[in-house]
């Protein structure tokens, strides 16, 4: 269990893992928080401490989601108690209609 003020490492949802990150679901013996991907590593780093600053995604008003940015990757994190979930991710495509 994590201590006071600490969050567990971020995990991707299965939908995000398969559809957004285009990664295969690992074997059951591999924890989701150990998957090697830049946006997951950044989410875990950014949400290591619950007292850290997190920027809310204002355009989403039915849930509280927070931004994660690393290299060209962008992500949306939802906090469930002491567990951050990466619920969406995509690449930044400046000037493109496909920009995340």
Coordinates of C-alpha atoms in Angstrom, one line a residue:
X1 CA 0.0 0.0 0.0
X2 CA 1.2 3.5 -0.7
X3 CA 2.0 5.9 2.1
X4 CA 0.3 9.2 2.9
X5 CA 0.6 11.7 0.0
X6 CA 1.8 9.0 -2.4
X7 CA -0.1 7.6 -5.3
X8 CA 0.5 4.2 -6.9
X9 CA 2.1 4.1 -10.4
X10 CA -0.2 5.1 -13.3
X11 CA -1.9 2.3 -15.2
X12 CA -3.5 2.4 -18.6
X13 CA -7.1 1.3 -19.2
X14 CA -7.3 -1.7 -21.5
X15 CA -9.0 0.4 -24.1
X16 CA -6.3 3.1 -24.0
X17 CA -3.6 0.4 -24.1
X18 CA -5.0 -1.3 -27.2
X19 CA -6.6 1.5 -29.1
X20 CA -4.6 4.7 -28.2
X21 CA -1.2 3.3 -27.6
X22 CA -1.5 0.3 -30.0
X23 CA 0.1 -2.1 -27.6
X24 CA -0.8 -5.7 -26.9
X25 CA -2.3 -6.6 -23.6
X26 CA 0.6 -8.1 -21.6
X27 CA 0.4 -11.5 -19.9
X28 CA -1.4 -11.6 -16.6
X29 CA 2.0 -11.8 -14.8
X30 CA 3.0 -8.3 -16.1
X31 CA 1.5 -5.5 -14.0
X32 CA -0.1 -2.7 -16.2
X33 CA 2.0 -0.1 -14.4
X34 CA 5.2 -1.8 -15.7
X35 CA 4.4 -1.4 -19.4
X36 CA 7.2 0.6 -21.1
X37 CA 5.8 3.7 -22.9
X38 CA 6.8 7.4 -22.6
X39 CA 3.3 8.7 -21.7
X40 CA 2.8 6.0 -19.0
X41 CA 6.2 6.8 -17.5
X42 CA 5.4 10.5 -17.5
X43 CA 2.0 9.9 -15.9
X44 CA 3.6 7.8 -13.1
X45 CA 6.2 10.4 -12.5
X46 CA 3.7 13.3 -12.6
X47 CA 1.3 11.6 -10.2
X48 CA 3.8 10.1 -7.8
X49 CA 2.7 12.6 -5.2
X50 CA -0.9 13.5 -4.7
X51 CA 0.1 17.0 -3.5
X52 CA 1.9 17.8 -6.8
X53 CA 0.4 20.3 -9.3
X54 CA -1.9 18.8 -11.9
X55 CA -3.5 20.7 -14.8
X56 CA -7.1 19.9 -15.3
X57 CA -8.6 19.3 -18.8
X58 CA -11.2 22.1 -18.8
X59 CA -13.0 20.9 -22.0
X60 CA -14.2 17.8 -20.2
X61 CA -16.8 18.7 -17.7
X62 CA -18.5 15.4 -16.8
X63 CA -15.3 13.9 -15.2
X64 CA -12.2 15.4 -13.7
X65 CA -9.3 14.5 -16.0
X66 CA -5.8 15.8 -15.9
X67 CA -3.2 16.5 -18.6
X68 CA 0.0 14.6 -19.2
X69 CA 2.5 15.8 -21.8
X70 CA 5.7 14.2 -22.9
X71 CA 7.5 14.5 -26.2
X72 CA 4.7 14.4 -28.8
X73 CA 2.4 12.3 -26.6
X74 CA -0.6 13.7 -24.7
X75 CA -2.7 11.9 -22.2
X76 CA -5.7 12.2 -20.0
X77 CA -5.5 10.8 -16.4
X78 CA -8.4 10.1 -14.1
X79 CA -7.7 9.6 -10.4
X80 CA -9.4 6.8 -8.5
X81 CA -8.5 7.2 -4.8
X82 CA -4.7 6.6 -4.9
X83 CA -4.5 5.1 -8.4
X84 CA -4.0 7.3 -11.5
X85 CA -5.5 5.7 -14.7
X86 CA -4.4 6.8 -18.2
X87 CA -7.8 6.8 -19.9
X88 CA -6.8 8.4 -23.2
X89 CA -3.6 9.1 -25.1
X90 CA -2.6 10.4 -28.5
X91 CA 0.1 12.1 -30.5
X92 CA 0.3 15.9 -30.8
X93 CA -0.1 16.8 -34.5
X94 CA 0.3 20.6 -34.7
X95 CA -2.2 22.1 -37.1
X96 CA -3.8 18.7 -37.9
X97 CA -7.5 17.8 -37.5
X98 CA -6.1 14.6 -35.8
X99 CA -4.3 16.6 -33.1
X100 CA -5.0 15.0 -29.7

